[in-house]
Short mmCIF file of C-alpha atoms (C1' of nucleotides) and ligand atoms in Angstrom, two decimals:
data_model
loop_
_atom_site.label_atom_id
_atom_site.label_comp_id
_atom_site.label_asym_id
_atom_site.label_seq_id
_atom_site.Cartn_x
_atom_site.Cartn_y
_atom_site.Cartn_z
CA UNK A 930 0.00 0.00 0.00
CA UNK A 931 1.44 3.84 -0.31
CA UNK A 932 3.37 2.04 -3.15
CA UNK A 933 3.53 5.56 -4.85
CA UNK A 934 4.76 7.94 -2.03
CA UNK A 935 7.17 6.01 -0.21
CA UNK A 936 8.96 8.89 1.25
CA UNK A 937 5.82 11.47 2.16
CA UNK A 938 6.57 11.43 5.79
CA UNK A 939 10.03 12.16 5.95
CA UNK A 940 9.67 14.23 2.42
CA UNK A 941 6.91 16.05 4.98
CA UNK A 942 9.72 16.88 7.33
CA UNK A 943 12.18 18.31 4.88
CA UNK A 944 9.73 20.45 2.99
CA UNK A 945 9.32 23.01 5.99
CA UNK A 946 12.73 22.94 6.68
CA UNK A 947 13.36 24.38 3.44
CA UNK A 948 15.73 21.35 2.64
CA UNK A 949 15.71 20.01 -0.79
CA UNK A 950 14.55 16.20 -0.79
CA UNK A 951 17.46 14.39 -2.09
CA UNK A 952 17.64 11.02 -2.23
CA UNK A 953 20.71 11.17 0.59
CA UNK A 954 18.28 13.17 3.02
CA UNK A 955 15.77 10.94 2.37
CA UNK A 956 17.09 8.15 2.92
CA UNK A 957 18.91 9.00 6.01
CA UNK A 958 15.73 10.53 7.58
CA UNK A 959 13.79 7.49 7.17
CA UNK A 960 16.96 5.12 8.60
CA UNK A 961 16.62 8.48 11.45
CA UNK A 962 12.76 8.61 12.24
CA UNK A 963 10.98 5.51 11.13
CA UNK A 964 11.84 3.51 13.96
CA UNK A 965 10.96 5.00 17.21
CA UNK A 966 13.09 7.59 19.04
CA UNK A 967 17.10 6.81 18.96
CA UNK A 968 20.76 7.92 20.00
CA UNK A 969 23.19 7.82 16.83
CA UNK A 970 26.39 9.09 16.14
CA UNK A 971 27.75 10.24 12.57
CA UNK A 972 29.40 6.72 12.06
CA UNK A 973 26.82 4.85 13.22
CA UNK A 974 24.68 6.37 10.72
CA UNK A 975 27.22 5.91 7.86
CA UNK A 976 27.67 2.32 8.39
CA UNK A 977 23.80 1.79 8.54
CA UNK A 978 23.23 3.69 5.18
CA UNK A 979 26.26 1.06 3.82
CA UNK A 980 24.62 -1.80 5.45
CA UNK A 981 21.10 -0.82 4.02
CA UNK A 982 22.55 -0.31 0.41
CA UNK A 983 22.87 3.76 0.13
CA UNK A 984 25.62 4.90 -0.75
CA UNK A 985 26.00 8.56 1.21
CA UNK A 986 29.06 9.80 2.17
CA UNK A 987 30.43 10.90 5.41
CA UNK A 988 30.45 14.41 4.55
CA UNK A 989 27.02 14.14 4.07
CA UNK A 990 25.69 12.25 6.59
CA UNK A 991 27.51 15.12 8.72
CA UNK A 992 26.16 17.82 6.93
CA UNK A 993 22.53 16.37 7.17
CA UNK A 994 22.66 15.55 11.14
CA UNK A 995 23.62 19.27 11.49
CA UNK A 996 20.93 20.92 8.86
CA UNK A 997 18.40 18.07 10.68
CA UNK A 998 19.72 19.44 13.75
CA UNK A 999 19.03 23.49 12.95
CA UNK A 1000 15.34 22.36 11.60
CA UNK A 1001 14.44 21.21 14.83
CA UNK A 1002 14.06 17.27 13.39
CA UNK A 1003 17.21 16.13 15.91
CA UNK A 1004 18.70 17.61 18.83
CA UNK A 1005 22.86 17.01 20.03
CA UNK A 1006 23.72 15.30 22.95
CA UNK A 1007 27.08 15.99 24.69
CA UNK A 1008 28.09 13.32 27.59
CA UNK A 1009 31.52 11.80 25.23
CA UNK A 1010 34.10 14.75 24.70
CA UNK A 1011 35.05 13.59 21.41
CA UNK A 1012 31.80 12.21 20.45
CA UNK A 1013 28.65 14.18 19.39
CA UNK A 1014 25.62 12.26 19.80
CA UNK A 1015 22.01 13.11 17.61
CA UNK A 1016 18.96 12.62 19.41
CA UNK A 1017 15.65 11.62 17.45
CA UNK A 1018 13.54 12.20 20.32
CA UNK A 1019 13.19 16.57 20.76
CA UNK A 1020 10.83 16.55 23.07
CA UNK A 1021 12.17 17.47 26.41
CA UNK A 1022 13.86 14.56 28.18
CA UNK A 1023 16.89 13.78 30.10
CA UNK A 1024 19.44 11.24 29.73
CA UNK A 1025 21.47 8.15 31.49
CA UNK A 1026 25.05 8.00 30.04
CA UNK A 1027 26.84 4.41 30.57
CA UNK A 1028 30.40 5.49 29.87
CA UNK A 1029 31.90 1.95 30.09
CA UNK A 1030 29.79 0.81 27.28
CA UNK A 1031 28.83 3.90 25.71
CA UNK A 1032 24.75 3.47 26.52
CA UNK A 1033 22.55 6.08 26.49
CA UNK A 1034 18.95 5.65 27.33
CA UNK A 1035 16.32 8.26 27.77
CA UNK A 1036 14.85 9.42 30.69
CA UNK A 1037 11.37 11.42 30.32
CA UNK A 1038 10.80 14.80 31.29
CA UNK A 1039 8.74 14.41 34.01
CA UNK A 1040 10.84 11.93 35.55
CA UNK A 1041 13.32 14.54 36.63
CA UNK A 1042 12.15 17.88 38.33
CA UNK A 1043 14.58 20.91 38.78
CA UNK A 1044 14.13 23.44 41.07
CA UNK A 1045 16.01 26.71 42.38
CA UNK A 1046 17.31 27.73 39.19
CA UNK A 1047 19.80 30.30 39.83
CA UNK A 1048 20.00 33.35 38.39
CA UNK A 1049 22.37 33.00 35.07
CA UNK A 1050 24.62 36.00 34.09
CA UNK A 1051 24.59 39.18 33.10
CA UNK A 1052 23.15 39.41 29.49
CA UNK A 1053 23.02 35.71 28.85
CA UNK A 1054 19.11 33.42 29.24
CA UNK A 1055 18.75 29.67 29.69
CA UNK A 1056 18.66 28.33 25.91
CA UNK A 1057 18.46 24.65 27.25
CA UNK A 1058 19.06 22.38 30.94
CA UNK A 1059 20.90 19.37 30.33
CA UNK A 1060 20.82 16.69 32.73
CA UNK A 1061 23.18 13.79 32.85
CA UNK A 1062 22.85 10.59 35.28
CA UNK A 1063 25.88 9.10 34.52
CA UNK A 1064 26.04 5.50 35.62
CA UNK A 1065 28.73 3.13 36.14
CA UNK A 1066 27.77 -0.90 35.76
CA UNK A 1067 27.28 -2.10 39.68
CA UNK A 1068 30.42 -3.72 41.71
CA UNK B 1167 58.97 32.91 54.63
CA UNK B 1168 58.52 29.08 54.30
CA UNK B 1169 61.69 29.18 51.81
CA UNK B 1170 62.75 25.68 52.28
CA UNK B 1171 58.96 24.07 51.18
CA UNK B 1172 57.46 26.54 48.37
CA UNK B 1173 55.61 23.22 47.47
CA UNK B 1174 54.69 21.10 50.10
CA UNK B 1175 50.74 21.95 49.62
CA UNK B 1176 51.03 20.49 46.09
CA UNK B 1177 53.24 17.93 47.77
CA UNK B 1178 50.77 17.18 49.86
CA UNK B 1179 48.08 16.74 47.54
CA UNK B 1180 50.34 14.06 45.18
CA UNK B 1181 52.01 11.65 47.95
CA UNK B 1182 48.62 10.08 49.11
CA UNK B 1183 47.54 9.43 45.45
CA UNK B 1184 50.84 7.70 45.07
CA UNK B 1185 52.20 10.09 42.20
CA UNK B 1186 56.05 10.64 42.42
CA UNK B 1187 56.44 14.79 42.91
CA UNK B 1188 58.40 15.39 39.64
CA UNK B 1189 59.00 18.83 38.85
CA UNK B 1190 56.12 18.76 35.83
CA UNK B 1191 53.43 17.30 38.56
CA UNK B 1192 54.48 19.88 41.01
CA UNK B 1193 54.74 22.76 38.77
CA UNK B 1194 50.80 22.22 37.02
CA UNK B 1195 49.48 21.39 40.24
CA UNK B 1196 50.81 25.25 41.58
CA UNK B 1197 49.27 26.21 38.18
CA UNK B 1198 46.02 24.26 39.05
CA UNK B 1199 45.47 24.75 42.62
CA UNK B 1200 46.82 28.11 43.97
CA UNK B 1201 44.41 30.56 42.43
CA UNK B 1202 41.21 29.29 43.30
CA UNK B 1203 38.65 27.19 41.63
CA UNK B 1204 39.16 27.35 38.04
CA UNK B 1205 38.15 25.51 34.80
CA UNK B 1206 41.04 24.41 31.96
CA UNK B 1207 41.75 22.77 28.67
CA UNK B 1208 44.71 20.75 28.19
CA UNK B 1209 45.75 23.32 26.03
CA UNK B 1210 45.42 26.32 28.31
CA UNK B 1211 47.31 24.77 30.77
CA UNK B 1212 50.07 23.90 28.90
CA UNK B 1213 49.90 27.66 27.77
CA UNK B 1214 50.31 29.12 31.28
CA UNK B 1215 52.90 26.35 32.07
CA UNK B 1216 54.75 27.34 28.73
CA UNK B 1217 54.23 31.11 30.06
CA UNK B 1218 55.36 30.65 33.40
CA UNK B 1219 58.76 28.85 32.37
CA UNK B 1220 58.07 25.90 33.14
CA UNK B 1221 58.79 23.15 29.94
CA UNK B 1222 56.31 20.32 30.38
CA UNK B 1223 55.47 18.49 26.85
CA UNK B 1224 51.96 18.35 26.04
CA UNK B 1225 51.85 14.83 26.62
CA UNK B 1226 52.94 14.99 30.28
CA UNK B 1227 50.18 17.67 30.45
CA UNK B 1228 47.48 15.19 29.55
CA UNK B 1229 48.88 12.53 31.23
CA UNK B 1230 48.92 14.93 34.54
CA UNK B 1231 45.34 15.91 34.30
CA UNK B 1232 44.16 12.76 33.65
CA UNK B 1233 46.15 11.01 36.69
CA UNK B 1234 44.78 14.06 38.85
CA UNK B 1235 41.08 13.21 37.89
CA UNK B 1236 41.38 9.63 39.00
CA UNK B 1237 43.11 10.69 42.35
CA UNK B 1238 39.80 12.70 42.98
CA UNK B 1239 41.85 16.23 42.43
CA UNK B 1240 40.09 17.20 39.64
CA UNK B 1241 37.00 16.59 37.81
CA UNK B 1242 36.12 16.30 34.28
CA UNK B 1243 33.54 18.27 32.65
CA UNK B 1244 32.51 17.33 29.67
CA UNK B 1245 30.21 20.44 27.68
CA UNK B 1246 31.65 20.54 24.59
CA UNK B 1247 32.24 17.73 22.00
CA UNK B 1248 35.77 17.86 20.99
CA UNK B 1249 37.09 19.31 23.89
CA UNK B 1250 37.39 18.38 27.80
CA UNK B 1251 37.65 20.80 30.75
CA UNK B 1252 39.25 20.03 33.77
CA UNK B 1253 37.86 21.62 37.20
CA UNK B 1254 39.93 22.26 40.15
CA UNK B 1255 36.15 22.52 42.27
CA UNK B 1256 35.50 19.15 43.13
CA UNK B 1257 32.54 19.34 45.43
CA UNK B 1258 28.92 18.90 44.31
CA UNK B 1259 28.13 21.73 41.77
CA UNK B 1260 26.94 22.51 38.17
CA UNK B 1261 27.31 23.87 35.35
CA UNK B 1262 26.02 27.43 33.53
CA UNK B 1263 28.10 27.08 29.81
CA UNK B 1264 27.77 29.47 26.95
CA UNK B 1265 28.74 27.92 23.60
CA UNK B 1266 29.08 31.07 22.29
CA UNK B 1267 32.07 32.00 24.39
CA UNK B 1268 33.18 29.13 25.88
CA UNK B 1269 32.96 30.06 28.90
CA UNK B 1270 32.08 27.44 32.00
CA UNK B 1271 31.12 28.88 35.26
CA UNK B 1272 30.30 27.04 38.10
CA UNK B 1273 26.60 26.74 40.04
CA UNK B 1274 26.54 25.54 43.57
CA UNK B 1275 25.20 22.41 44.71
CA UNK B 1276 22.45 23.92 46.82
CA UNK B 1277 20.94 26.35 44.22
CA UNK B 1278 19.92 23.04 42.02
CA UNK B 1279 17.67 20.59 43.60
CA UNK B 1280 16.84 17.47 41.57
CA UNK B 1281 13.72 15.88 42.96
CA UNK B 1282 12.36 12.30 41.41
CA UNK B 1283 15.00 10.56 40.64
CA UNK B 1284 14.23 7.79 38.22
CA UNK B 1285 15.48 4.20 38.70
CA UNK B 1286 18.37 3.14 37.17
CA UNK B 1287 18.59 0.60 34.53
CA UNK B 1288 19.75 -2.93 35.64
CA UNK B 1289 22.86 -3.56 37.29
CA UNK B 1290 23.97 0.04 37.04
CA UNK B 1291 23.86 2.33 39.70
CA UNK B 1292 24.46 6.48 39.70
CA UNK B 1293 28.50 7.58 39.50
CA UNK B 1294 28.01 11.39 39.11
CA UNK B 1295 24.46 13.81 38.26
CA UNK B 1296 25.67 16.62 35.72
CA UNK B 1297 23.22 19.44 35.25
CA UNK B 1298 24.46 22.00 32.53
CA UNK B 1299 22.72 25.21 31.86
CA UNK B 1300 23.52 26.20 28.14
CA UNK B 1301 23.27 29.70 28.15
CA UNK B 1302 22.96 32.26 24.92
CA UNK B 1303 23.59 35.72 24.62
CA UNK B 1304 20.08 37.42 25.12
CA UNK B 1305 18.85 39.03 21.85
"C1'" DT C 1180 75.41 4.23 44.98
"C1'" DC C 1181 73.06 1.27 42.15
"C1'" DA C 1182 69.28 -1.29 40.47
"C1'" DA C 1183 64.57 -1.07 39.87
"C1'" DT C 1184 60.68 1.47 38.90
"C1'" DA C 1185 58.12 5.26 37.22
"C1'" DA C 1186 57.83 9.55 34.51
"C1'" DT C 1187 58.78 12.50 30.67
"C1'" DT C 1188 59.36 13.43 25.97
"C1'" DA C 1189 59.21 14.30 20.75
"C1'" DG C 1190 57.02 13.07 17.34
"C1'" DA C 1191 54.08 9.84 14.97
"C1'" DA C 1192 49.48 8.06 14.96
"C1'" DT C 1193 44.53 8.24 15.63
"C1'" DG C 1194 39.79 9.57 15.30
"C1'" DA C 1195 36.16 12.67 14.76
"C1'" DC C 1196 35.02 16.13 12.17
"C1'" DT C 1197 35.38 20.04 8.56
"C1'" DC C 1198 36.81 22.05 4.23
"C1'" DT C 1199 37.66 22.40 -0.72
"C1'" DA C 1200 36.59 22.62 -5.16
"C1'" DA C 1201 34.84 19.75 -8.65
"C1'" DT C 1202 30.64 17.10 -10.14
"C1'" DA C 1203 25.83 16.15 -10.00
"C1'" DA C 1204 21.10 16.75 -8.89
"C1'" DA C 1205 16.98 19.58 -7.98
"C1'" DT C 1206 14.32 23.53 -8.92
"C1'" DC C 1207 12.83 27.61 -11.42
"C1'" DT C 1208 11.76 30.18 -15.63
"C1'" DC C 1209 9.86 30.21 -19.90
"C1'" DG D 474 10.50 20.03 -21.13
"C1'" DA D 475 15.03 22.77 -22.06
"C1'" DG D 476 18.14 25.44 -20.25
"C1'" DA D 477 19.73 28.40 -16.59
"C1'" DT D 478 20.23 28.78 -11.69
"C1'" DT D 479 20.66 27.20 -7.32
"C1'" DT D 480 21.66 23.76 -4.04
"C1'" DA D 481 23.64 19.30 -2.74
"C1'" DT D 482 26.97 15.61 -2.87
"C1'" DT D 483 31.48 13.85 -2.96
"C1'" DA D 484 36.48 12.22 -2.47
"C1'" DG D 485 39.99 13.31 -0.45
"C1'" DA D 486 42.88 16.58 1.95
"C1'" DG D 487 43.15 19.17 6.13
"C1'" DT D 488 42.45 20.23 11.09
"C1'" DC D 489 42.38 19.69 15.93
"C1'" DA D 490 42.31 17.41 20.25
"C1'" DT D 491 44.03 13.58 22.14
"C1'" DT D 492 46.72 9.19 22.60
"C1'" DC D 493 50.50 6.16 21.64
"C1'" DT D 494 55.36 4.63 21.08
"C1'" DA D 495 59.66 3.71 22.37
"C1'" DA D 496 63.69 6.05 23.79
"C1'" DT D 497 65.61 8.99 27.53
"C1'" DT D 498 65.64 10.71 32.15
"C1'" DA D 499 64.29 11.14 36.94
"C1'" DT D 500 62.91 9.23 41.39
"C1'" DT D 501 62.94 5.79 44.81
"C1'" DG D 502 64.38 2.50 48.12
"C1'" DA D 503 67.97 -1.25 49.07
MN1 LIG E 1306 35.73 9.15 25.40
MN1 LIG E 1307 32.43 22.53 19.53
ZN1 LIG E 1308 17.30 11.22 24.25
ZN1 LIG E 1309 32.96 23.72 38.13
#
DNA sequence: TCAATAATTAGAATGACTCTAATAAATCTC
DNA sequence: GAGATTTATTAGAGTCATTCTAATTATTGA
């Protein structure tokens, strides 16, 4: 069934983002968003674009995490210095960071509440409040 | 005064972590722990070590911060992907960092107060809670 | 003082990421 | 739809932080 528009929801996605829907983007936005929310980095994208048969290259798969990224479709997660990490799910969330194995695992919203905020600096506003439970395997 | 032991604070701080007091170790941790809490690259302190006379390769550098970390001295932050900071403030804190500038000032513990702390997944348990305020530049 | 151990070093290597500038694809205009 | 225009893709070189290697040097403790 849909036999004829294949791509409409992730072409529906790159429309308003103003991003032309190339068979790269495509492809990469369907390995991103058609199954459920998900952590990837750069190369673990890249080698499941090989694996699936599309051939994309590196640069690209970089530039389309980032323009993804600005459009609001992904979101970055730092907890690796060295290591950027694309988020699927935007909505707002927290996150548990295994370092020893790399794992990172959502945890939702309204699992975590933050209060006293402190006042930030002069001339600067809170653009985002990252929280990281990082966990270490049990001895 | 106190002519004969300009270093014994730093020495002090090394002997119980079982780190020979070379002159590199002793000169970075003056550089590290005599002006108050403070945040550094790898590369910044090599600069002021550099600046202050004192020749320490980059790799003893590294190798000196990271050494430092384990023995509890210093903590990592990690805010930016691609680079790590190093802070000399090793009690229970946060974060406020502006992307913008770099800069990476510190929060104390008590003006943040997590509440509902989710359960961990299976056989892990929580190492460290990072909570990082990204801030911009109000427009 | 000497042997044993640990630390430092220069420079090469690595790994993630970005840039360049040439080619190719998508869109716009008619 | 053809051609012009704009945008995207690409291979490969380049960058930057960090780590590794293996040779030299310093510290320790008998
Ligand atoms: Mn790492
Ligand atoms: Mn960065
Ligand atoms: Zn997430
Ligand atoms: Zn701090």
């Amino acid at each position: 069934m849909n036999h004829t528009r294949p791509y409409s929801a992730s072409l529906d996605r790159l429309r308003p983002a103003g991003l032309r829907p190339t068979r790269q983007r495509l492809a990469l936005a369907r390995l991103l968003f058609e199954t459920g929310d998900r952590h990837v980095t750069a190369e673990q994208l890249h080698g499941e674009a090989r694996d699936a048969g599309i051939r994309v290259s590196v640069a690209t798969v970089y530039n389309t995490l980032h323009q993804f990224t600005e459009a609001g479709l992904l979101r970055e997660v730092v907890v690796d210095p060295g290591r950027a990490y694309f988020d699927t799910n935007t909505s707002e969330h927290h996150h548990f960071y295994t370092e020893e194995t790399g794992a990172l695992e959502d945890i939702p919203g309204d699992r975590v509440v933050l209060a006293l905020m402190p006042n930030t600096p002069l001339g600067t506003v809170i653009d985002r409040v990252d929280v990281i439970l990082r966990l270490k395997t049990d001895s």
